[in-house]
């Protein structure tokens, strides 16, 4: 391993120091940050975008009972069962104990349905037989064609709130810090040690050096690339793109799973005031290129409607795609058959003693993944405190409360301040929520993008998908002096572009009307499609220069 | 109780109460055509009040200073564009006739000039338009002359920030400043432009606001306000406020739905019946059938069913927002007559990947194909019925959003359609 400090040795950038640098602000990275803090270790967490920008923020929000995996991956099933029980107890505010149903439809393999309770039993997973009529009583939208149903302990989780609270807790324990939009571009080496990481601020382009004693790669689907930057070529992942849809209404109170081998469109998960339908599975080559297609959307709807006919006609707010990082075991070409386990690489074989990679896995097992990575890091630092995330409740932090559906209107109503105006009218997010987020939410900074605010609140999550509140919140940020020039307009444009990515494949019926109005407003009136023109060329100046006059 | 069916017999029925429908009724009235106008709410309240002809070339490109020259280019490159169905001279005549009508009814506009005006938007960007309400025109002058100017916003008025306007315009207009006032009588909570506008129609509010403006203006003599200067006779409200304050005052549009659009709607709804149009507002047509002797429109209001029998019909029902087009999962439909809709091959092609892509989205170009007389065509390319004409943004082969030509398409195609109706009915 050759020292490689030459490229970034010039003193043109700032340097910060930490015990442990964690790369990747998904649930695993946030989990490691908190786990280390509970052992008294200071860390810095970086993400090239923001918290839960990858698979952690792009899934069903399903806290598995484990039953999903009993047929083909018992180890994952057992892990899920244990983590499900732990997290329900320790992270109450982030979890809704909805319960789950597994239902088989006329035409599904009856042998699979018959074997299911036995598989659950072997994995120690509670599973109760219910009659099709009882199932329909529990969930009136279920199809008449159900032939078998079981009840399990599935639950739902808000990954954004979970990540925010982990980061906030770590900050309060050891002053550990989180830096969004920090793109890792290189490591510096000294023999068998990494000494620092160089990050580029993806908004300003500024470089930052982060010195650390230990380095953790929690890059999810991007873990292979990060490992390569450290000179470790052996982290190989497969990228499985999953596309999901969010419905306008909450259609069920239970998680509803199709009782068959995992396939497209076979899980519907309630999440606050909406439901999430998914997912498809498609192997792709580049985790940065995961966008939903109309074909995937239609496929999910057609399959989902077999379980719940209402899914064929309900209104969808958006679709999204993320990449599952899969470990390369038993490749038979179908990524659904891949095990959903995780792996911890210590990279000793690559000649490094202070770098590790944790990847694979799934949202439900993030805590276990984080604990195993933190065990290794703590041991390497000579810290003998044992992990405490399996016993320590996750404290609540006011600045993290705004992601919860219904929290903003409740708070606003209780406070009763008429001058605290509601900026996002779909989700009732008031000015004071924006103030609190900008002041002290994890990752808060002086000039936050609208996307960063939306990630930390419900703003833009309702039927209008931010078309109106994006304008109001931006105006408010100008008022408060957070936005001072035309970059605020770019933040508006970027926010609308980002929201559109999710709406693009589900625009039909009433959404077409809404999109027409939004585009007329954003482009026709405000000219956000032509910001670059206006920036390049002041039309008035040019008009005066050319001597044109009206007459 | 059985409600009695009411009959309306007329020469021309206009379906749609957006800008195109109202413009058609104005042009028809001016030509002494006996006209009935009907439609549901219409999208007029969503307009800024600016009447754009053509602000950018279709498919992207810089803002246009000379829309008339651009029309020539359009004629050569996109002859199917609705603005190419009539000559630039006719379009000029249409804008002149429409703005004169508004002026005569008490809402003054700048007449169509040889070049586009540069006007302000609610967030402090600039926009090209052809005709400007006279309440807003001094803003354009102040901007051109870079006069010292104060932009005022109000406590409780969401979505309009004077600081934002100043921050975004400050680069090209350095002597701009911002101030916030409490609107007289509206000290707490959220306040709405329409309510402020109605309040400013009273002398007491005007006097109070004039005093506040004088205090906050200091040495500055030109003040920009959000568009709140009255719903009716805004020019008079502005003149009196100027007299009382000694300041030059202009309006900046606010986020729609907003006062300038409400003004247009209320004015037209009030004036057209006075000038002989039969107006049946807030109603959606149930059926439209072409019978041998007349075109029959069926609808109903709170008093029961209504039948309109007309010799010709102009369809100005707008796009998705107004219900003129419907975006079904399997394709775009025209719901009233099931007219063929020119559209992209499949739903996957409706939108580009990037929302603000300068080339615009293919779905925006979907709509009704018409002949040179603005008559919708069947799949075989023949007029659907010689008595059916079509106006406004329901027309295919244009992207009114990206080329800033919504009012242009509405006014021009309404003008063309009415001319053709007049020919059909033999003057």
Coordinates of C-alpha atoms in Angstrom, one line a residue, chain A residues 14-545:
Chain A
X14 CA -10.1 22.6 6.5
X15 CA -9.4 19.6 8.7
X16 CA -11.5 18.1 11.4
X17 CA -10.6 15.2 13.8
X18 CA -12.6 12.4 15.2
X19 CA -12.1 8.9 16.7
X20 CA -14.1 7.1 14.0
X21 CA -15.2 8.2 10.6
X22 CA -18.4 6.5 9.4
X23 CA -19.1 6.7 5.7
X24 CA -22.7 6.3 4.8
X25 CA -25.7 8.0 6.5
X26 CA -28.1 5.1 6.1
X27 CA -29.6 3.3 9.0
X28 CA -26.5 1.1 9.5
X29 CA -24.2 4.2 9.7
X30 CA -26.5 6.0 12.0
X31 CA -26.8 2.8 14.1
X32 CA -23.0 2.5 14.4
X33 CA -22.7 6.2 15.3
X34 CA -25.1 5.7 18.3
X35 CA -23.6 2.3 19.3
X36 CA -20.1 3.9 19.5
X37 CA -21.4 6.9 21.4
X38 CA -23.0 4.5 24.0
X39 CA -19.4 3.2 24.4
X40 CA -18.1 6.7 24.9
X41 CA -16.5 6.9 21.4
X42 CA -16.7 10.1 19.3
X43 CA -17.5 9.6 15.6
X44 CA -18.2 11.7 12.6
X45 CA -20.9 10.4 10.1
X46 CA -20.8 11.6 6.5
X47 CA -23.1 11.0 3.6
X48 CA -22.7 12.3 0.1
X49 CA -26.4 13.2 0.1
X50 CA -28.3 13.0 3.3
X51 CA -29.7 10.5 5.9
X52 CA -31.4 7.5 4.4
X53 CA -30.8 8.6 0.8
X54 CA -30.3 5.0 -0.2
X55 CA -32.1 1.8 0.6
X56 CA -32.7 2.9 4.2
X57 CA -35.1 5.6 3.0
X58 CA -36.5 3.7 0.0
X59 CA -38.2 0.6 1.3
X60 CA -41.6 -0.5 2.7
X61 CA -40.8 0.8 6.2
X62 CA -41.6 -2.8 7.3
X63 CA -40.2 -4.1 10.5
X64 CA -40.3 -7.8 9.6
X65 CA -41.6 -10.4 12.0
X66 CA -39.2 -12.7 10.1
X67 CA -42.1 -14.6 8.5
X68 CA -41.2 -13.2 5.1
X69 CA -37.9 -15.2 5.1
X70 CA -39.0 -18.5 6.7
X71 CA -39.2 -20.3 3.4
X72 CA -35.8 -19.6 2.0
X73 CA -33.5 -17.8 4.5
X74 CA -34.0 -19.1 8.0
X75 CA -31.0 -17.2 9.5
X76 CA -32.4 -13.9 8.3
X77 CA -35.8 -14.9 9.6
X78 CA -34.5 -15.5 13.1
X79 CA -32.5 -12.3 13.1
X80 CA -35.6 -10.4 12.1
X81 CA -37.6 -12.0 14.8
X82 CA -35.1 -10.9 17.5
X83 CA -34.6 -7.4 16.2
X84 CA -38.3 -6.9 15.8
X85 CA -38.9 -7.6 19.5
X86 CA -36.0 -5.4 20.6
X87 CA -36.8 -2.4 18.5
X88 CA -40.5 -2.4 19.4
X89 CA -39.4 -2.0 23.0
X90 CA -36.5 0.4 22.6
X91 CA -37.6 2.7 19.7
X92 CA -41.3 3.0 20.4
X93 CA -41.9 6.3 18.8
X94 CA -40.5 5.2 15.5
X95 CA -42.5 2.0 15.3
X96 CA -46.2 1.2 14.9
X97 CA -47.1 -2.3 16.0
X98 CA -49.6 -2.9 13.2
X99 CA -49.4 -6.7 13.0
X100 CA -49.2 -8.5 9.7
X101 CA -51.2 -10.8 7.6
X102 CA -50.0 -13.4 5.1
X103 CA -52.7 -14.2 2.6
X104 CA -52.8 -16.8 -0.3
X105 CA -55.1 -16.2 -3.2
X106 CA -57.0 -18.8 -5.2
X107 CA -54.4 -20.1 -7.6
X108 CA -51.4 -19.6 -5.3
X109 CA -49.4 -22.8 -4.4
X110 CA -51.5 -24.5 -1.6
X111 CA -48.4 -26.5 -0.5
X112 CA -46.5 -23.3 0.2
X113 CA -49.4 -22.1 2.3
X114 CA -49.7 -25.4 4.1
X115 CA -46.0 -25.5 5.0
X116 CA -45.8 -21.9 6.2
X117 CA -46.8 -22.4 9.9
X118 CA -44.3 -25.2 10.2
X119 CA -41.5 -23.0 8.8
X120 CA -42.5 -20.2 11.2
X121 CA -42.5 -22.6 14.1
X122 CA -38.9 -23.8 13.3
X123 CA -37.8 -20.1 13.2
X124 CA -39.6 -19.4 16.5
X125 CA -41.9 -16.9 14.8
X126 CA -45.4 -16.6 16.2
X127 CA -48.0 -17.3 13.5
X128 CA -51.8 -17.6 14.0
X129 CA -54.2 -19.2 11.5
X130 CA -57.2 -17.0 10.7
X131 CA -60.1 -17.8 8.4
X132 CA -60.5 -15.9 5.2
X133 CA -63.6 -14.3 6.6
X134 CA -61.7 -13.2 9.7
X135 CA -59.0 -11.8 7.6
X136 CA -61.5 -9.8 5.6
X137 CA -63.0 -8.5 8.8
X138 CA -59.6 -7.3 9.9
X139 CA -58.9 -5.8 6.5
X140 CA -62.1 -5.1 4.5
X141 CA -60.2 -4.4 1.3
X142 CA -58.9 -8.0 1.0
X143 CA -59.9 -9.9 -2.0
X144 CA -62.8 -12.4 -2.0
X145 CA -60.4 -14.9 -3.5
X146 CA -58.4 -15.5 -0.3
X147 CA -57.9 -19.2 0.4
X148 CA -55.6 -19.0 3.5
X149 CA -54.5 -16.4 6.0
X150 CA -52.1 -16.2 8.9
X151 CA -51.4 -13.4 11.4
X152 CA -47.9 -12.5 12.4
X153 CA -46.1 -9.8 14.4
X154 CA -45.0 -7.5 11.5
X155 CA -44.7 -3.8 12.4
X156 CA -43.9 -0.6 10.6
X157 CA -41.0 1.8 11.2
X158 CA -40.3 5.3 10.1
X159 CA -36.6 5.0 9.0
X160 CA -36.1 8.8 8.8
X161 CA -37.2 9.4 12.3
X162 CA -35.2 6.4 13.5
X163 CA -32.0 7.7 11.8
X164 CA -32.5 11.3 13.0
X165 CA -33.0 10.1 16.6
X166 CA -29.9 7.9 16.4
X167 CA -27.8 10.8 15.2
X168 CA -29.3 13.2 17.7
X169 CA -28.6 10.7 20.5
X170 CA -25.0 10.1 19.5
X171 CA -24.6 13.9 19.4
X172 CA -25.9 14.3 22.9
X173 CA -23.7 11.5 24.3
X174 CA -20.3 12.3 22.8
X175 CA -20.7 15.4 20.6
X176 CA -20.5 13.1 17.6
X177 CA -21.3 15.0 14.5
X178 CA -23.1 14.4 11.2
X179 CA -22.2 16.0 7.9
X180 CA -24.6 15.8 5.0
X181 CA -23.6 16.3 1.3
X182 CA -20.0 15.3 1.9
X183 CA -18.8 13.1 -0.9
X184 CA -15.8 10.9 0.0
X185 CA -13.2 11.2 -2.8
X186 CA -10.0 9.8 -1.3
X187 CA -8.3 8.3 1.7
X188 CA -4.8 9.0 2.9
X189 CA -2.7 6.0 4.0
X190 CA 0.3 5.4 6.2
X191 CA 1.4 1.8 5.9
X192 CA -1.3 -0.4 7.3
X193 CA -3.4 2.5 8.5
X194 CA -5.8 5.0 6.9
X195 CA -5.0 8.4 8.4
X196 CA -7.7 10.7 6.9
X197 CA -10.4 11.0 4.4
X198 CA -10.9 13.8 1.9
X199 CA -14.5 14.9 1.2
X200 CA -15.9 17.3 -1.2
X201 CA -18.9 19.3 -0.3
X202 CA -21.3 18.4 -3.1
X203 CA -23.0 21.8 -2.8
X204 CA -20.0 24.2 -2.6
X205 CA -17.2 22.0 -4.0
X206 CA -15.1 22.8 -0.8
X207 CA -12.7 20.1 0.3
X208 CA -12.5 18.9 3.9
X209 CA -10.0 16.5 5.5
X210 CA -11.3 14.3 8.2
X211 CA -8.6 12.7 10.4
X212 CA -9.6 9.6 12.3
X213 CA -8.2 6.5 14.1
X214 CA -10.8 4.1 12.7
X215 CA -12.8 4.2 9.4
X216 CA -16.1 2.4 8.9
X217 CA -17.6 1.8 5.5
X218 CA -21.4 1.6 5.9
X219 CA -22.0 2.6 2.3
X220 CA -24.8 0.1 1.6
X221 CA -25.1 -0.4 -2.2
X222 CA -22.1 1.9 -2.6
X223 CA -19.9 0.0 -0.2
X224 CA -17.9 -1.7 -2.9
X225 CA -16.9 1.7 -4.4
X226 CA -15.9 3.1 -1.0
X227 CA -13.8 0.0 -0.2
X228 CA -12.0 0.5 -3.5
X229 CA -11.1 4.1 -2.6
X230 CA -9.4 2.5 0.4
X231 CA -7.6 0.1 -1.8
X232 CA -9.7 -2.9 -1.0
X233 CA -11.0 -4.6 -4.1
X234 CA -12.9 -7.5 -2.6
X235 CA -16.3 -6.1 -1.6
X236 CA -18.5 -7.3 -4.4
X237 CA -22.2 -6.6 -4.4
X238 CA -25.1 -7.2 -6.6
X239 CA -27.6 -4.4 -7.1
X240 CA -31.2 -5.3 -7.0
X241 CA -33.5 -2.4 -7.9
X242 CA -36.9 -2.4 -6.1
X243 CA -39.7 -0.1 -7.1
X244 CA -42.5 0.8 -4.7
X245 CA -45.6 3.0 -4.7
X246 CA -47.1 5.3 -2.1
X247 CA -50.9 5.5 -2.1
X248 CA -52.8 8.6 -1.2
X249 CA -54.7 6.8 1.6
X250 CA -54.0 4.3 4.2
X251 CA -55.7 1.3 2.8
X252 CA -55.0 -1.3 5.5
X253 CA -54.1 -1.3 9.2
X254 CA -52.0 -4.5 9.0
X255 CA -49.0 -5.2 6.9
X256 CA -50.4 -7.5 4.2
X257 CA -48.0 -10.0 2.6
X258 CA -48.8 -12.5 -0.2
X259 CA -48.4 -16.0 1.1
X260 CA -46.2 -17.4 -1.7
X261 CA -42.5 -17.3 -2.5
X262 CA -41.4 -13.6 -2.7
X263 CA -42.4 -12.0 -6.0
X264 CA -43.5 -8.6 -7.4
X265 CA -46.1 -6.4 -5.7
X266 CA -46.7 -8.8 -2.8
X267 CA -46.5 -6.6 0.2
X268 CA -48.6 -3.6 1.3
X269 CA -47.5 -1.7 4.3
X270 CA -49.4 1.1 6.1
X271 CA -47.2 4.1 7.0
X272 CA -48.9 6.9 8.9
X273 CA -51.6 8.2 6.6
X274 CA -50.5 6.3 3.5
X275 CA -49.8 2.8 2.3
X276 CA -46.7 1.5 0.5
X277 CA -47.0 -1.1 -2.2
X278 CA -44.0 -3.1 -3.5
X279 CA -41.8 -4.3 -4.8
X280 CA -40.3 -5.3 -8.0
X281 CA -36.8 -6.8 -8.3
X282 CA -34.5 -6.0 -11.2
X283 CA -30.8 -6.5 -11.4
X284 CA -29.0 -3.3 -12.4
X285 CA -25.3 -2.4 -13.0
X286 CA -25.2 1.0 -11.4
X287 CA -26.8 1.8 -8.1
X288 CA -27.0 5.5 -9.1
X289 CA -29.3 4.7 -11.9
X290 CA -32.3 3.4 -10.0
X291 CA -35.5 5.1 -11.2
X292 CA -39.0 3.8 -11.4
X293 CA -40.6 2.9 -14.7
X294 CA -44.2 2.9 -15.8
X295 CA -43.9 -0.8 -16.4
X296 CA -42.8 -1.5 -12.9
X297 CA -45.5 0.7 -11.5
X298 CA -48.2 -1.1 -13.5
X299 CA -46.7 -4.5 -12.5
X300 CA -46.9 -3.7 -8.8
X301 CA -50.4 -2.5 -9.1
X302 CA -51.6 -5.5 -11.1
X303 CA -50.0 -7.9 -8.6
X304 CA -51.1 -6.0 -5.5
X305 CA -54.7 -5.8 -6.8
X306 CA -54.8 -9.6 -6.6
X307 CA -54.6 -9.3 -2.8
X308 CA -56.4 -6.0 -2.5
X309 CA -58.6 -5.1 -5.5
X310 CA -58.7 -1.4 -4.3
X311 CA -55.1 -1.1 -5.4
X312 CA -56.2 -1.1 -9.0
X313 CA -58.2 2.1 -8.6
X314 CA -56.7 4.0 -5.7
X315 CA -54.7 7.2 -6.2
X316 CA -50.9 7.0 -5.9
X317 CA -48.8 9.9 -4.8
X318 CA -45.5 8.7 -5.9
X319 CA -43.2 5.8 -6.8
X320 CA -39.6 5.4 -5.9
X321 CA -36.8 3.0 -6.5
X322 CA -33.8 2.0 -4.4
X323 CA -31.1 -0.6 -4.6
X324 CA -30.8 -3.6 -2.3
X325 CA -27.2 -4.4 -1.8
X326 CA -27.0 -8.2 -2.0
X327 CA -24.1 -10.4 -1.1
X328 CA -22.9 -12.6 -3.9
X329 CA -24.0 -16.0 -2.6
X330 CA -25.6 -18.8 -4.6
X331 CA -26.2 -16.9 -7.8
X332 CA -29.0 -18.5 -9.7
X333 CA -29.9 -15.3 -11.5
X334 CA -32.9 -14.4 -9.4
X335 CA -32.1 -11.9 -6.8
X336 CA -35.1 -12.8 -4.7
X337 CA -33.4 -16.1 -3.9
X338 CA -30.3 -14.4 -2.6
X339 CA -30.0 -14.5 1.1
X340 CA -30.7 -11.2 2.8
X341 CA -27.8 -11.6 5.3
X342 CA -25.1 -9.1 5.9
X343 CA -21.3 -9.3 6.0
X344 CA -18.6 -7.5 8.0
X345 CA -15.2 -7.2 6.3
X346 CA -12.2 -6.4 8.5
X347 CA -9.9 -5.8 5.5
X348 CA -6.9 -7.3 7.4
X349 CA -6.3 -9.4 4.2
X350 CA -6.0 -6.1 2.3
X351 CA -3.3 -5.0 4.6
X352 CA -5.4 -2.5 6.6
X353 CA -5.9 -2.6 10.4
X354 CA -8.3 0.3 10.9
X355 CA -10.8 0.0 8.2
X356 CA -13.9 -2.2 8.0
X357 CA -16.9 -2.6 5.8
X358 CA -20.4 -3.6 6.7
X359 CA -23.0 -4.2 4.0
X360 CA -25.9 -6.3 2.8
X361 CA -28.7 -6.9 5.4
X362 CA -31.9 -5.1 5.6
X363 CA -33.6 -2.3 7.6
X364 CA -34.9 -4.7 10.3
X365 CA -31.4 -6.0 11.1
X366 CA -29.6 -2.6 11.1
X367 CA -29.0 -2.6 14.9
X368 CA -27.4 -6.0 14.8
X369 CA -25.2 -5.0 11.8
X370 CA -24.2 -1.8 13.6
X371 CA -23.4 -3.7 16.8
X372 CA -21.1 -6.1 15.1
X373 CA -19.3 -3.3 13.3
X374 CA -19.0 -1.3 16.5
X375 CA -17.7 -4.4 18.4
X376 CA -14.8 -4.6 15.9
X377 CA -14.1 -0.8 15.9
X378 CA -14.2 -0.6 19.7
X379 CA -11.8 -3.6 20.1
X380 CA -9.4 -2.0 17.6
X381 CA -9.5 1.2 19.7
X382 CA -8.9 -0.8 22.8
X383 CA -12.3 0.2 24.2
X384 CA -13.6 -2.7 26.3
X385 CA -17.1 -1.3 26.9
X386 CA -19.7 -3.7 25.5
X387 CA -22.5 -2.6 23.2
X388 CA -25.6 -1.3 24.9
X389 CA -28.0 -0.8 22.0
X390 CA -29.9 -4.0 22.9
X391 CA -30.9 -2.5 26.3
X392 CA -30.8 1.3 26.0
X393 CA -34.1 2.9 24.9
X394 CA -33.8 5.5 22.1
X395 CA -34.5 8.9 23.7
X396 CA -36.8 11.3 21.9
X397 CA -35.5 14.6 20.6
X398 CA -37.9 17.5 19.8
X399 CA -36.1 18.4 16.6
X400 CA -36.8 14.9 15.2
X401 CA -40.5 14.9 15.8
X402 CA -41.6 16.4 12.6
X403 CA -41.4 13.3 10.4
X404 CA -44.3 11.7 12.3
X405 CA -47.6 12.0 10.4
X406 CA -50.1 13.9 12.4
X407 CA -47.5 15.4 14.8
X408 CA -47.4 18.8 13.2
X409 CA -51.1 19.5 13.2
X410 CA -51.4 18.2 16.8
X411 CA -48.6 20.5 17.9
X412 CA -49.9 23.4 16.0
X413 CA -53.4 23.0 17.3
X414 CA -52.1 22.7 20.9
X415 CA -49.9 25.7 20.7
X416 CA -52.8 27.8 19.4
X417 CA -50.6 30.6 18.0
X418 CA -52.4 32.2 15.0
X419 CA -49.2 34.0 13.9
X420 CA -47.4 30.7 13.5
X421 CA -48.6 30.1 10.0
X422 CA -48.9 26.7 8.3
X423 CA -46.6 26.6 5.4
X424 CA -47.3 23.0 4.2
X425 CA -51.0 22.9 4.1
X426 CA -51.3 19.2 3.2
X427 CA -49.4 18.1 6.2
X428 CA -49.9 21.2 8.4
X429 CA -46.3 22.0 8.9
X430 CA -46.0 25.4 10.6
X431 CA -43.3 28.1 10.5
X432 CA -42.1 27.1 14.0
X433 CA -41.4 23.6 12.7
X434 CA -39.2 25.0 10.0
X435 CA -37.5 27.2 12.5
X436 CA -36.8 24.3 14.8
X437 CA -35.4 22.1 12.0
X438 CA -33.1 24.8 10.7
X439 CA -31.9 25.6 14.2
X440 CA -31.2 22.2 15.6
X441 CA -32.2 19.1 13.7
X442 CA -29.4 16.6 13.0
X443 CA -27.5 17.9 10.0
X444 CA -29.0 21.4 10.3
X445 CA -27.1 24.2 8.7
X446 CA -27.6 27.9 7.9
X447 CA -28.7 27.4 4.3
X448 CA -30.6 24.1 4.2
X449 CA -32.0 22.9 1.0
X450 CA -35.8 22.3 0.8
X451 CA -35.0 18.6 0.3
X452 CA -33.1 18.6 3.6
X453 CA -36.0 20.2 5.4
X454 CA -38.5 17.9 3.8
X455 CA -36.4 14.9 5.0
X456 CA -36.7 16.2 8.5
X457 CA -40.5 16.9 8.4
X458 CA -43.7 16.0 6.6
X459 CA -43.4 19.0 4.3
X460 CA -44.1 18.0 0.7
X461 CA -45.3 14.5 1.6
X462 CA -49.1 15.2 1.1
X463 CA -51.3 15.2 -2.0
X464 CA -49.6 18.3 -3.5
X465 CA -46.2 16.7 -3.2
X466 CA -44.6 20.1 -2.3
X467 CA -45.8 22.0 -5.3
X468 CA -47.2 24.8 -3.2
X469 CA -45.4 24.4 0.1
X470 CA -42.0 24.4 -1.6
X471 CA -42.8 28.0 -2.7
X472 CA -44.1 29.1 0.7
X473 CA -41.2 27.5 2.6
X474 CA -38.7 29.1 0.3
X475 CA -40.3 32.5 0.8
X476 CA -40.2 32.0 4.5
X477 CA -36.5 31.1 4.4
X478 CA -35.8 34.3 2.4
X479 CA -37.8 36.2 5.1
X480 CA -35.7 34.7 7.8
X481 CA -32.5 35.5 6.0
X482 CA -31.5 31.9 5.4
X483 CA -31.8 32.4 1.7
X484 CA -30.1 35.6 0.5
X485 CA -29.8 35.4 -3.3
X486 CA -30.8 33.4 -6.3
X487 CA -29.5 30.1 -5.0
X488 CA -32.8 30.0 -3.1
X489 CA -34.5 29.8 -6.5
X490 CA -32.2 26.9 -7.4
X491 CA -33.1 25.2 -4.2
X492 CA -36.8 25.5 -5.2
X493 CA -36.1 24.2 -8.6
X494 CA -34.0 21.3 -7.3
X495 CA -36.7 20.4 -4.8
X496 CA -39.5 20.3 -7.4
X497 CA -37.3 18.3 -9.7
X498 CA -36.6 15.8 -6.9
X499 CA -40.3 15.5 -6.0
X500 CA -41.2 15.0 -9.7
X501 CA -38.9 12.0 -9.9
X502 CA -41.4 10.2 -7.6
X503 CA -44.5 11.5 -9.3
X504 CA -43.5 11.0 -12.9
X505 CA -44.7 7.4 -13.3
X506 CA -47.9 7.7 -11.3
X507 CA -49.3 10.9 -13.0
X508 CA -52.8 10.0 -14.3
X509 CA -56.3 11.1 -13.5
X510 CA -56.4 13.9 -11.0
X511 CA -52.6 14.1 -10.7
X512 CA -52.4 15.2 -14.3
X513 CA -54.5 18.2 -13.4
X514 CA -52.3 18.9 -10.4
X515 CA -49.2 18.5 -12.4
X516 CA -50.5 20.9 -15.0
X517 CA -51.1 23.6 -12.4
X518 CA -47.8 22.9 -10.7
X519 CA -45.8 23.2 -13.9
X520 CA -47.8 26.3 -15.0
X521 CA -46.8 27.9 -11.7
X522 CA -43.2 26.7 -11.4
X523 CA -42.3 27.2 -15.0
X524 CA -44.9 29.4 -16.7
X525 CA -45.1 32.0 -13.9
X526 CA -41.9 31.7 -11.9
X527 CA -39.6 30.7 -14.7
X528 CA -37.8 28.0 -12.7
X529 CA -37.1 26.2 -16.0
X530 CA -35.2 29.2 -17.3
X531 CA -33.1 30.2 -14.2
X532 CA -29.9 29.5 -16.1
X533 CA -30.8 31.8 -18.9
X534 CA -31.7 34.6 -16.5
X535 CA -28.5 34.1 -14.6
X536 CA -26.4 34.2 -17.8
X537 CA -28.0 37.2 -19.2
X538 CA -29.9 40.1 -17.6
X539 CA -32.6 40.6 -20.2
X540 CA -33.1 44.3 -19.3
X541 CA -29.5 45.1 -19.6
X542 CA -29.4 43.4 -23.0
X543 CA -32.5 45.2 -24.1
X544 CA -31.0 48.6 -23.1
X545 CA -27.7 47.7 -24.8

